[in-house]
CSV table of C-alpha atoms and ligand atoms in Angstrom, one decimal:
chain,number,residue,atom,x,y,z
B,674,MET,CA,-86.7,-95.2,20.7
B,675,ARG,CA,-89.5,-97.6,19.6
B,676,THR,CA,-87.1,-98.6,16.5
B,677,HIS,CA,-84.2,-99.0,18.7
B,678,GLU,CA,-86.3,-101.2,21.0
B,679,ALA,CA,-87.5,-103.3,18.3
B,680,LYS,CA,-84.0,-104.0,17.1
B,681,ARG,CA,-83.0,-105.2,20.6
B,682,ASN,CA,-86.3,-106.9,21.3
B,683,VAL,CA,-85.8,-110.6,22.2
B,684,VAL,CA,-88.5,-113.1,21.9
B,685,VAL,CA,-87.9,-116.5,24.3
B,686,VAL,CA,-90.3,-119.2,23.3
B,687,GLY,CA,-91.5,-121.3,26.0
B,688,ALA,CA,-91.7,-120.6,29.9
B,689,GLY,CA,-90.3,-123.6,31.6
B,690,LEU,CA,-87.4,-123.2,33.7
B,691,ALA,CA,-84.9,-122.5,30.9
B,692,GLY,CA,-87.1,-119.9,29.3
B,693,LEU,CA,-87.9,-118.1,32.5
B,694,ALA,CA,-84.0,-118.2,33.5
B,695,CYS,CA,-83.2,-116.8,30.2
B,696,ALA,CA,-86.0,-114.0,30.2
B,697,ARG,CA,-84.8,-113.1,33.7
B,698,ASP,CA,-81.1,-112.7,32.8
B,699,LEU,CA,-82.0,-110.7,29.6
B,700,ALA,CA,-84.3,-108.3,31.4
B,701,ALA,CA,-81.6,-107.7,33.9
B,702,GLY,CA,-79.2,-107.1,31.1
B,703,GLY,CA,-81.6,-104.2,29.9
B,704,VAL,CA,-83.0,-105.9,26.8
B,705,PRO,CA,-86.7,-105.7,26.4
B,706,VAL,CA,-88.1,-109.4,26.5
B,707,GLN,CA,-91.2,-111.1,25.5
B,708,LEU,CA,-91.8,-114.7,27.0
B,709,LEU,CA,-94.2,-116.6,24.9
B,710,GLU,CA,-95.8,-119.6,26.5
B,711,ALA,CA,-98.2,-122.0,24.7
B,712,GLY,CA,-99.8,-123.2,27.9
B,713,ASP,CA,-102.1,-121.4,30.5
B,714,ALA,CA,-99.5,-120.9,33.2
B,715,VAL,CA,-95.6,-120.8,33.4
B,716,GLY,CA,-93.5,-123.8,34.5
B,717,GLY,CA,-93.5,-126.5,31.6
B,718,ARG,CA,-92.8,-129.9,33.2
B,719,VAL,CA,-92.5,-128.1,36.5
B,720,ARG,CA,-96.2,-127.4,37.2
B,721,SER,CA,-98.8,-128.4,39.9
B,722,ASP,CA,-102.5,-128.9,39.9
B,723,ARG,CA,-105.3,-128.8,42.3
B,724,VAL,CA,-107.5,-132.0,42.2
B,725,HIS,CA,-109.9,-133.0,45.0
B,726,GLY,CA,-108.2,-130.8,47.4
B,727,CYS,CA,-104.7,-132.5,46.6
B,728,VAL,CA,-101.6,-130.9,45.1
B,729,ILE,CA,-100.9,-133.0,42.2
B,730,ASP,CA,-97.3,-132.3,40.6
B,731,ARG,CA,-97.1,-133.1,37.0
B,732,GLY,CA,-95.0,-136.3,37.7
B,733,PHE,CA,-93.3,-136.9,40.8
B,734,GLN,CA,-90.3,-134.7,41.5
B,735,VAL,CA,-88.1,-133.5,44.1
B,736,PHE,CA,-86.6,-130.0,44.7
B,737,ASN,CA,-82.7,-130.1,45.4
B,738,THR,CA,-81.5,-127.2,47.3
B,739,SER,CA,-77.9,-127.6,46.6
B,740,TYR,CA,-78.1,-126.9,42.7
B,741,PRO,CA,-75.8,-123.7,42.1
B,742,GLN,CA,-78.6,-122.1,40.0
B,743,VAL,CA,-81.2,-122.6,42.7
B,744,LYS,CA,-79.0,-121.2,45.2
B,745,ALA,CA,-78.3,-118.2,43.1
B,746,ARG,CA,-81.7,-117.5,42.0
B,747,MET,CA,-84.4,-118.8,44.3
B,748,ASP,CA,-85.8,-117.3,47.6
B,749,LEU,CA,-85.8,-120.8,49.4
B,750,ARG,CA,-87.5,-119.6,52.4
B,751,ALA,CA,-90.5,-118.1,50.4
B,752,LEU,CA,-91.0,-121.8,49.1
B,753,ARG,CA,-91.7,-123.1,52.5
B,754,LEU,CA,-89.9,-126.4,52.1
B,755,SER,CA,-90.1,-129.7,53.6
B,756,PRO,CA,-87.6,-132.3,53.4
B,757,PHE,CA,-87.7,-135.9,52.5
B,758,THR,CA,-85.7,-138.3,55.0
B,759,PRO,CA,-82.2,-138.3,53.8
B,760,GLY,CA,-81.5,-141.6,52.2
B,761,VAL,CA,-83.8,-144.4,50.7
B,762,VAL,CA,-85.8,-147.2,51.8
B,763,THR,CA,-85.7,-150.3,49.5
B,764,HIS,CA,-88.5,-152.9,49.2
B,765,THR,CA,-86.5,-155.9,48.9
B,766,GLY,CA,-87.2,-159.2,47.1
B,767,ASP,CA,-88.3,-161.1,50.4
B,768,GLY,CA,-90.9,-158.3,51.1
B,769,ARG,CA,-88.9,-156.4,53.7
B,770,LEU,CA,-88.0,-152.6,53.9
B,771,ARG,CA,-84.3,-152.0,54.3
B,772,ARG,CA,-83.6,-148.3,55.1
B,773,LEU,CA,-80.3,-146.9,53.5
B,774,VAL,CA,-79.5,-143.5,55.4
B,775,ASP,CA,-77.0,-141.1,54.3
B,776,PRO,CA,-74.2,-141.9,56.7
B,777,GLY,CA,-72.6,-138.5,56.1
B,778,ARG,CA,-75.7,-136.8,57.4
B,779,ARG,CA,-76.8,-139.4,60.1
B,780,PRO,CA,-73.5,-140.9,61.2
B,781,ARG,CA,-75.2,-142.6,64.1
B,782,GLU,CA,-77.2,-144.6,61.9
B,783,ALA,CA,-74.5,-145.9,59.7
B,784,ARG,CA,-73.9,-149.1,61.7
B,785,ASP,CA,-77.6,-149.9,60.9
B,786,LEU,CA,-76.4,-150.4,57.4
B,787,LEU,CA,-74.3,-153.2,58.3
B,788,ALA,CA,-77.0,-154.7,60.3
B,789,ALA,CA,-79.4,-154.4,57.5
B,790,GLY,CA,-77.1,-156.6,55.5
B,791,VAL,CA,-74.8,-154.0,53.5
B,792,SER,CA,-71.6,-155.8,53.5
B,793,PRO,CA,-68.4,-153.8,54.8
B,794,ARG,CA,-66.9,-154.0,51.1
B,795,ASP,CA,-70.1,-152.1,49.9
B,796,LEU,CA,-70.1,-149.7,52.8
B,797,ALA,CA,-66.3,-148.9,52.1
B,798,ALA,CA,-67.3,-148.3,48.3
B,799,LEU,CA,-70.2,-146.1,49.3
B,800,GLY,CA,-67.9,-144.0,51.8
B,801,ALA,CA,-65.1,-143.5,49.1
B,802,LEU,CA,-67.5,-142.8,46.2
B,803,SER,CA,-69.5,-140.1,48.3
B,804,ALA,CA,-66.4,-138.8,49.9
B,805,ARG,CA,-64.9,-138.1,46.4
B,806,ASP,CA,-68.0,-136.7,44.9
B,807,VAL,CA,-69.0,-134.4,47.8
B,808,PHE,CA,-65.5,-133.0,48.2
B,809,ALA,CA,-64.0,-132.8,44.7
B,810,PRO,CA,-64.8,-129.5,43.0
B,811,ALA,CA,-67.6,-129.8,40.5
B,812,ALA,CA,-65.3,-128.6,37.7
B,813,LEU,CA,-63.0,-131.7,38.3
B,814,LEU,CA,-65.9,-134.1,38.2
B,815,ARG,CA,-67.1,-132.6,35.1
B,816,ARG,CA,-63.8,-133.2,33.4
B,817,SER,CA,-62.1,-136.2,35.2
B,818,GLY,CA,-61.7,-139.6,34.3
B,819,ARG,CA,-63.1,-141.6,31.2
B,820,GLU,CA,-66.7,-141.2,30.6
B,821,ARG,CA,-68.6,-144.4,30.8
B,822,THR,CA,-71.9,-145.8,31.8
B,823,THR,CA,-73.1,-145.6,35.2
B,824,GLY,CA,-73.1,-149.4,35.5
B,825,ALA,CA,-69.4,-149.4,34.5
B,826,ALA,CA,-68.4,-146.6,37.1
B,827,LEU,CA,-70.2,-148.7,39.9
B,828,ARG,CA,-68.4,-151.6,39.1
B,829,ARG,CA,-64.9,-149.7,38.9
B,830,ALA,CA,-65.9,-148.1,42.4
B,831,GLY,CA,-65.9,-151.8,43.8
B,832,PHE,CA,-69.6,-152.2,44.6
B,833,SER,CA,-70.8,-155.8,44.8
B,834,GLU,CA,-73.5,-156.9,42.2
B,835,ARG,CA,-75.9,-157.5,44.8
B,836,PHE,CA,-75.7,-153.8,46.1
B,837,VAL,CA,-75.9,-152.5,42.8
B,838,GLU,CA,-79.3,-154.7,42.0
B,839,GLU,CA,-80.8,-153.9,45.3
B,840,PHE,CA,-79.7,-150.2,45.8
B,841,PHE,CA,-78.4,-148.3,42.9
B,842,ARG,CA,-80.2,-150.0,40.1
B,843,PRO,CA,-83.8,-149.3,41.4
B,844,PHE,CA,-82.9,-145.9,43.1
B,845,LEU,CA,-81.2,-144.5,39.9
B,846,ALA,CA,-84.0,-145.8,37.6
B,847,GLY,CA,-86.2,-143.3,39.4
B,848,VAL,CA,-83.6,-140.6,38.9
B,849,PHE,CA,-82.7,-141.1,35.4
B,850,LEU,CA,-85.8,-142.7,34.2
B,851,GLU,CA,-84.0,-145.8,33.0
B,852,ASP,CA,-83.1,-149.1,34.3
B,853,GLU,CA,-80.1,-150.2,32.5
B,854,LEU,CA,-77.7,-147.9,34.3
B,855,GLU,CA,-76.7,-146.4,30.8
B,856,THR,CA,-76.4,-142.8,32.0
B,857,SER,CA,-73.3,-140.9,31.5
B,858,SER,CA,-71.0,-141.5,34.5
B,859,ARG,CA,-70.2,-137.9,34.7
B,860,VAL,CA,-73.9,-137.1,34.8
B,861,PHE,CA,-74.3,-139.6,37.7
B,862,HIS,CA,-71.2,-138.2,39.9
B,863,LEU,CA,-72.6,-134.8,39.5
B,864,VAL,CA,-76.2,-135.8,40.4
B,865,TRP,CA,-74.9,-138.0,43.5
B,866,ARG,CA,-72.7,-135.0,44.7
B,867,SER,CA,-75.8,-132.7,44.5
B,868,MET,CA,-77.9,-135.1,46.5
B,869,LEU,CA,-75.3,-135.5,49.2
B,870,ARG,CA,-74.6,-131.6,49.4
B,871,GLY,CA,-78.3,-130.7,49.3
B,872,THR,CA,-81.7,-131.5,50.7
B,873,LEU,CA,-84.3,-133.1,48.9
B,874,CYS,CA,-87.5,-131.4,49.5
B,875,LEU,CA,-90.9,-130.0,48.3
B,876,PRO,CA,-92.5,-126.6,48.3
B,877,ALA,CA,-95.6,-126.2,50.3
B,878,ASP,CA,-97.6,-125.3,47.5
B,879,GLY,CA,-96.2,-128.0,45.2
B,880,ILE,CA,-93.3,-127.9,42.7
B,881,GLY,CA,-95.0,-125.2,40.5
B,882,ALA,CA,-94.3,-122.6,43.1
B,883,VAL,CA,-90.7,-122.7,41.6
B,884,PRO,CA,-91.5,-121.3,38.3
B,885,ARG,CA,-94.1,-119.1,39.6
B,886,GLN,CA,-91.4,-117.4,41.9
B,887,LEU,CA,-89.0,-117.1,38.9
B,888,ALA,CA,-92.0,-115.3,36.9
B,889,ASP,CA,-92.7,-112.8,39.6
B,890,GLY,CA,-89.4,-111.3,39.1
B,891,LEU,CA,-90.0,-110.5,35.4
B,892,PRO,CA,-90.9,-107.1,34.2
B,893,PRO,CA,-94.8,-106.8,34.1
B,894,GLY,CA,-96.1,-107.8,30.8
B,895,ALA,CA,-93.3,-109.8,29.9
B,896,VAL,CA,-95.0,-113.0,29.8
B,897,ARG,CA,-97.7,-113.9,27.4
B,898,LEU,CA,-99.6,-117.2,28.2
B,899,GLU,CA,-101.6,-119.2,25.7
B,900,THR,CA,-99.4,-117.8,22.8
B,901,ALA,CA,-97.9,-120.7,21.0
B,902,VAL,CA,-95.1,-120.0,18.4
B,903,THR,CA,-96.0,-122.1,15.1
B,904,ALA,CA,-92.9,-120.9,13.1
B,905,LEU,CA,-89.8,-118.7,13.2
B,906,THR,CA,-89.8,-116.1,10.4
B,907,ASP,CA,-87.1,-113.7,8.9
B,908,ASP,CA,-88.3,-111.0,11.3
B,909,GLY,CA,-89.1,-113.0,14.4
B,910,VAL,CA,-92.0,-115.4,15.4
B,911,LEU,CA,-95.4,-116.6,14.0
B,912,THR,CA,-97.8,-117.0,16.7
B,913,GLU,CA,-101.2,-119.0,16.9
B,914,GLY,CA,-103.9,-116.3,16.8
B,915,HIS,CA,-101.5,-113.5,17.5
B,916,GLY,CA,-99.8,-113.0,14.2
B,917,GLU,CA,-96.2,-112.2,13.7
B,918,LEU,CA,-94.0,-110.8,16.6
B,919,PRO,CA,-90.8,-108.9,15.4
B,920,ALA,CA,-87.7,-110.0,17.3
B,921,ALA,CA,-83.9,-109.1,17.0
B,922,ALA,CA,-83.2,-112.5,18.4
B,923,VAL,CA,-85.3,-115.6,19.2
B,924,VAL,CA,-84.6,-118.1,22.0
B,925,VAL,CA,-86.4,-121.5,21.6
B,926,ALA,CA,-86.9,-122.9,25.0
B,927,THR,CA,-89.9,-125.1,24.2
B,928,GLY,CA,-88.5,-128.7,25.1
B,929,PRO,CA,-86.9,-130.9,22.7
B,930,GLY,CA,-90.0,-132.2,20.4
B,931,VAL,CA,-91.1,-128.7,19.5
B,932,ALA,CA,-87.7,-127.2,19.3
B,933,GLY,CA,-86.9,-129.9,16.7
B,934,ARG,CA,-89.8,-128.8,14.7
B,935,LEU,CA,-89.2,-125.0,15.0
B,936,LEU,CA,-85.4,-125.3,14.2
B,937,PRO,CA,-85.2,-128.0,11.5
B,938,SER,CA,-81.2,-128.0,12.0
B,939,LEU,CA,-81.5,-129.1,15.3
B,940,THR,CA,-81.4,-132.9,16.4
B,941,PRO,CA,-82.6,-133.3,19.8
B,942,PRO,CA,-81.6,-136.4,21.9
B,943,PRO,CA,-84.1,-139.2,22.6
B,944,TYR,CA,-86.2,-138.6,25.6
B,945,ARG,CA,-87.4,-140.7,28.7
B,946,THR,CA,-91.0,-141.1,29.6
B,947,VAL,CA,-92.4,-141.5,33.0
B,948,THR,CA,-96.0,-142.0,34.6
B,949,THR,CA,-97.1,-141.1,38.3
B,950,CYS,CA,-100.2,-142.4,39.8
B,951,TYR,CA,-101.6,-140.4,42.7
B,952,HIS,CA,-103.7,-142.4,45.3
B,953,LEU,CA,-105.6,-140.9,48.1
B,954,ALA,CA,-105.5,-143.2,51.2
B,955,PRO,CA,-107.4,-143.0,54.4
B,956,ASP,CA,-104.7,-142.4,56.6
B,957,LEU,CA,-101.0,-143.1,56.5
B,958,ARG,CA,-99.8,-140.6,59.1
B,959,GLY,CA,-96.7,-141.5,60.9
B,960,ARG,CA,-95.0,-143.4,57.9
B,961,GLY,CA,-92.6,-140.7,57.4
B,962,PRO,CA,-91.2,-138.6,54.4
B,963,ASP,CA,-89.5,-141.7,52.9
B,964,LEU,CA,-88.8,-142.5,49.3
B,965,VAL,CA,-89.2,-146.2,48.8
B,966,THR,CA,-87.8,-148.0,45.7
B,967,ASP,CA,-88.6,-151.7,44.7
B,968,VAL,CA,-86.0,-154.3,43.8
B,969,ALA,CA,-88.4,-156.2,42.0
B,970,ARG,CA,-89.0,-153.0,39.9
B,971,ARG,CA,-92.9,-153.1,39.8
B,972,PHE,CA,-92.6,-149.2,40.3
B,973,LEU,CA,-89.8,-146.8,40.3
B,974,ASN,CA,-90.5,-145.2,43.6
B,975,THR,CA,-93.3,-144.4,45.8
B,976,CYS,CA,-93.7,-141.8,48.6
B,977,VAL,CA,-96.4,-140.5,51.0
B,978,LEU,CA,-96.2,-137.0,49.9
B,979,SER,CA,-98.4,-135.6,52.7
B,980,GLU,CA,-95.8,-136.9,55.1
B,981,VAL,CA,-93.2,-134.6,53.3
B,982,SER,CA,-95.6,-131.6,53.2
B,983,PRO,CA,-98.9,-132.0,54.7
B,984,GLY,CA,-100.8,-129.4,52.3
B,985,TYR,CA,-100.4,-132.0,49.6
B,986,ALA,CA,-103.8,-133.8,50.9
B,987,PRO,CA,-107.0,-132.8,52.5
B,988,ALA,CA,-106.9,-132.9,56.3
B,989,GLY,CA,-107.1,-136.7,57.6
B,990,LEU,CA,-106.1,-138.2,54.2
B,991,SER,CA,-102.9,-139.1,52.8
B,992,LEU,CA,-101.6,-138.7,49.1
B,993,VAL,CA,-99.3,-141.4,47.8
B,994,ALA,CA,-97.3,-140.8,44.6
B,995,THR,CA,-96.2,-144.0,42.6
B,996,SER,CA,-94.2,-143.7,39.6
B,997,VAL,CA,-93.3,-146.3,36.7
B,998,LEU,CA,-91.2,-146.1,33.6
B,999,GLY,CA,-92.8,-145.3,30.5
B,1000,ALA,CA,-96.4,-144.5,29.3
B,1001,ALA,CA,-98.3,-146.5,31.5
B,1002,ALA,CA,-101.3,-148.9,30.4
B,1003,PRO,CA,-104.9,-148.0,31.6
B,1004,GLY,CA,-105.3,-149.8,35.0
B,1005,THR,CA,-101.7,-149.3,36.1
B,1006,GLY,CA,-102.8,-147.3,39.2
B,1007,LYS,CA,-105.1,-150.4,40.2
B,1008,ALA,CA,-102.4,-152.9,39.4
B,1009,LEU,CA,-100.1,-150.9,41.9
B,1010,LEU,CA,-102.3,-151.5,44.7
B,1011,GLY,CA,-101.0,-155.0,45.5
B,1012,PRO,CA,-97.4,-153.9,45.8
B,1013,LEU,CA,-98.5,-150.8,47.7
B,1014,ALA,CA,-100.2,-152.8,50.1
B,1015,GLU,CA,-96.8,-154.8,50.9
B,1016,VAL,CA,-94.8,-151.6,51.1
B,1017,TYR,CA,-97.1,-149.6,53.4
B,1018,GLY,CA,-98.7,-152.6,55.3
B,1019,ALA,CA,-102.2,-151.2,54.6
B,1020,GLN,CA,-105.3,-152.3,53.1
B,1021,THR,CA,-105.3,-150.5,49.7
B,1022,SER,CA,-108.5,-151.9,47.8
B,1023,GLY,CA,-110.2,-148.6,49.0
B,1024,TRP,CA,-107.6,-146.2,48.0
B,1025,GLU,CA,-108.9,-143.7,45.5
B,1026,GLU,CA,-106.9,-142.8,42.4
B,1027,VAL,CA,-107.0,-139.1,42.1
B,1028,ALA,CA,-104.8,-138.4,39.2
B,1029,VAL,CA,-102.5,-140.3,36.6
B,1030,ARG,CA,-99.8,-138.1,35.0
B,1031,THR,CA,-97.7,-139.3,32.1
B,1032,VAL,CA,-95.0,-137.0,30.7
B,1033,GLU,CA,-93.6,-138.2,27.4
B,1034,GLU,CA,-90.6,-136.0,27.1
B,1035,ALA,CA,-89.7,-136.0,30.8
B,1036,LEU,CA,-85.9,-136.2,30.8
B,1037,PRO,CA,-83.4,-136.5,28.1
B,1038,ALA,CA,-81.5,-139.9,27.7
B,1039,MET,CA,-78.1,-138.8,28.8
B,1040,THR,CA,-76.1,-141.8,27.4
B,1041,ALA,CA,-72.1,-141.3,27.2
B,1042,PRO,CA,-70.8,-139.4,25.8
B,1043,TRP,CA,-73.0,-136.5,27.1
B,1044,PRO,CA,-71.8,-132.9,26.8
B,1045,LEU,CA,-72.7,-131.3,30.1
B,1046,SER,CA,-73.4,-127.9,28.6
B,1047,ARG,CA,-73.8,-126.9,24.9
B,1048,SER,CA,-73.8,-123.5,23.3
B,1049,THR,CA,-77.2,-122.2,22.6
B,1050,ARG,CA,-76.3,-120.5,19.4
B,1051,LEU,CA,-77.7,-122.1,16.5
B,1052,GLU,CA,-78.0,-119.7,13.7
B,1053,PRO,CA,-77.7,-116.1,13.3
B,1054,GLY,CA,-80.3,-114.6,15.7
B,1055,ARG,CA,-81.6,-118.0,16.6
B,1056,TYR,CA,-80.7,-119.8,20.1
B,1057,VAL,CA,-82.0,-123.0,21.6
B,1058,CYS,CA,-81.9,-123.6,25.4
B,1059,GLY,CA,-83.5,-126.3,27.7
B,1060,ASP,CA,-82.5,-129.5,29.6
B,1061,HIS,CA,-81.5,-131.2,26.3
B,1062,ARG,CA,-78.6,-128.7,26.1
B,1063,ALA,CA,-77.1,-129.3,29.5
B,1064,THR,CA,-78.5,-131.9,31.9
B,1065,GLY,CA,-82.0,-133.3,32.6
B,1066,SER,CA,-82.8,-131.5,35.8
B,1067,VAL,CA,-83.8,-128.3,37.3
B,1068,GLN,CA,-79.9,-127.1,37.5
B,1069,GLY,CA,-79.5,-128.0,33.8
B,1070,ALA,CA,-82.7,-126.2,32.4
B,1071,LEU,CA,-81.7,-123.0,34.4
B,1072,ALA,CA,-78.2,-123.1,33.3
B,1073,SER,CA,-79.0,-123.6,29.8
B,1074,GLY,CA,-81.4,-120.8,30.1
B,1075,ALA,CA,-78.7,-118.5,31.7
B,1076,ARG,CA,-76.3,-119.4,29.0
B,1077,ALA,CA,-78.6,-118.4,26.3
B,1078,ALA,CA,-79.0,-115.1,27.9
B,1079,ARG,CA,-75.2,-114.6,27.9
B,1080,GLU,CA,-74.8,-115.5,24.5
B,1081,VAL,CA,-77.8,-113.3,23.2
B,1082,LEU,CA,-76.5,-110.3,25.2
B,1083,ALA,CA,-72.8,-111.0,23.8
B,1084,ASP,CA,-74.1,-111.1,20.4
B,1085,LEU,CA,-76.5,-108.0,20.6
B,1086,ALA,CA,-73.5,-106.0,22.1
B,1087,ARG,CA,-71.3,-106.6,18.9
W,487,FAD,C1,-91.8,-136.2,36.1
W,487,FAD,C2,-90.5,-135.5,36.2
W,487,FAD,C3,-89.9,-135.4,37.3
W,487,FAD,C4,-88.5,-134.8,37.3
W,487,FAD,N1,-87.9,-135.0,38.3
W,487,FAD,C5,-86.8,-134.0,38.6
W,487,FAD,C6,-86.2,-134.0,39.9
W,487,FAD,O1,-86.7,-134.6,40.8
W,487,FAD,N2,-85.0,-133.2,39.9
W,487,FAD,C7,-84.7,-132.5,38.9
W,487,FAD,O2,-83.6,-131.7,39.0
W,487,FAD,N3,-85.3,-132.3,37.7
W,487,FAD,C8,-86.5,-133.3,37.4
W,487,FAD,N4,-87.0,-133.2,36.3
W,487,FAD,C9,-86.5,-132.6,35.3
W,487,FAD,C10,-86.9,-131.0,35.1
W,487,FAD,O3,-88.1,-130.9,35.4
W,487,FAD,C11,-86.6,-130.6,33.7
W,487,FAD,O4,-85.5,-131.0,33.1
W,487,FAD,C12,-86.9,-129.2,33.4
W,487,FAD,O5,-87.9,-128.8,34.1
W,487,FAD,C13,-86.9,-128.8,32.1
W,487,FAD,O6,-87.3,-127.4,31.7
W,487,FAD,P1,-87.1,-126.8,30.3
W,487,FAD,O7,-87.3,-125.4,30.6
W,487,FAD,O8,-86.1,-127.2,29.7
W,487,FAD,O9,-88.3,-127.6,29.4
W,487,FAD,P2,-90.0,-127.5,29.8
W,487,FAD,O10,-90.3,-127.6,31.2
W,487,FAD,O11,-90.5,-128.5,29.0
W,487,FAD,O12,-90.5,-126.1,29.1
W,487,FAD,C14,-90.9,-125.8,27.8
W,487,FAD,C15,-92.0,-125.0,27.9
W,487,FAD,O13,-92.2,-124.5,26.4
W,487,FAD,C16,-93.8,-124.4,26.2
W,487,FAD,N5,-93.8,-124.6,24.8
W,487,FAD,C17,-93.8,-125.8,24.0
W,487,FAD,N6,-94.1,-125.5,22.9
W,487,FAD,C18,-94.4,-124.0,22.7
W,487,FAD,C19,-94.6,-123.2,21.7
W,487,FAD,N7,-94.8,-123.8,20.3
W,487,FAD,N8,-95.0,-122.0,21.9
W,487,FAD,C20,-94.7,-121.5,23.1
W,487,FAD,N9,-94.5,-122.4,24.2
W,487,FAD,C21,-94.1,-123.6,24.1
W,487,FAD,C22,-94.0,-125.5,27.1
W,487,FAD,O14,-95.4,-125.3,27.3
W,487,FAD,C23,-93.3,-125.3,28.3
W,487,FAD,O15,-93.8,-124.5,29.3
W,487,FAD,C24,-88.3,-133.9,36.1
W,487,FAD,C25,-89.1,-133.9,35.2
W,487,FAD,C26,-90.2,-134.6,35.1
W,487,FAD,C27,-91.1,-134.4,33.8
């Protein structure tokens, strides 16, 4: 029995969302699985820390309820989700705040868009784009049309340059972590669809509650924390401090940089870097759970997290997350206080910087042509999954992990 099990035992390296989904599906398929994680907890890029009574996610991120993998796998009620305001607030060049609501969700506020200076032409283009993306089957969006840059797709959709500069460019810079609008148009349409169909929200205990819930569904003992894999061997994997572990198949779900080192035949795509600065403010209650972008692009976006989910800050205080592109220089948090004073209409000089989180490999650069899902089979008995094999998102990572499990199970059954 033991020999039989060793022959079928699968090692998954990395307990981010891709590794967790893969391990869950392998276990459900009756395969003994070991999930080896270098860090001291599961989650990878989707983790939260407690700092000075605040919930600090490892980089500002949002949870989208419409992702098919999320709907299929997660107990949303147990996450105790709280929503952002649907739509976005843009901090314009002249220092005003312009609210762009989702007219599909708040039709009564649609006329406010015209009052806010959105031209009828842009409103019509927005309606046509959104109707197509929200109602067309996802499979059609994946295949249809020529793949181009997001910028080219927006021009073809009839938007004015002004609307692109004031709305799409700042907003999408925060979504794709690039401000050239060079992300694949197919990725853009799928993300746009998911935003219109779902609710953007945060779990009460931080984004890290998502991977914890996935890990809770694994067989006892399946996850081994603080077990970094240093090499793949003929018989399995070599770990730091725990020797060699045998495996019939190895799935590398580590994220791109380590995957490229463990699997020299793999060429991972370039990645985007982002930094989030977290400030504690005396009290911004009543500002609302808005996502604010900046036309001048001094920051990607800012949000009072405790307005979305009160538990993010200690009682009587507010937690503000503000992100910038790249690995921010020291002093960035302080430099942001000026723009934040304009956005929030508050005296910011006393705000306390509680944390800064830079994520170097935050999202793959999904420039066209971007294959939306790649096989995870790399070499006999060796597989690779993660957002770099699908799309840079919760959906992409989970779907890639699921695909790896399907491919491993099919190969083991041969
Ligand atoms: C700041 C930020 C904001 C984001 N915002 C959103 C958003 O709003 N919506 C959205 O859908 N997506 C968002 N994403 C993207 C999403 O979080 C990722 O696409 C997804 O989490 C990637 O998961 P993964 O499993 O592929 O990789 P990872 O999360 O990187 O997991 C890899 C795991 O492997 C482990 N590991 C590495 N090396 C080893 C080793 N040698 N041995 C063992 N283990 C190892 C790591 O510790 C890690 O746990 C965001 C990402 C970031 C960083």
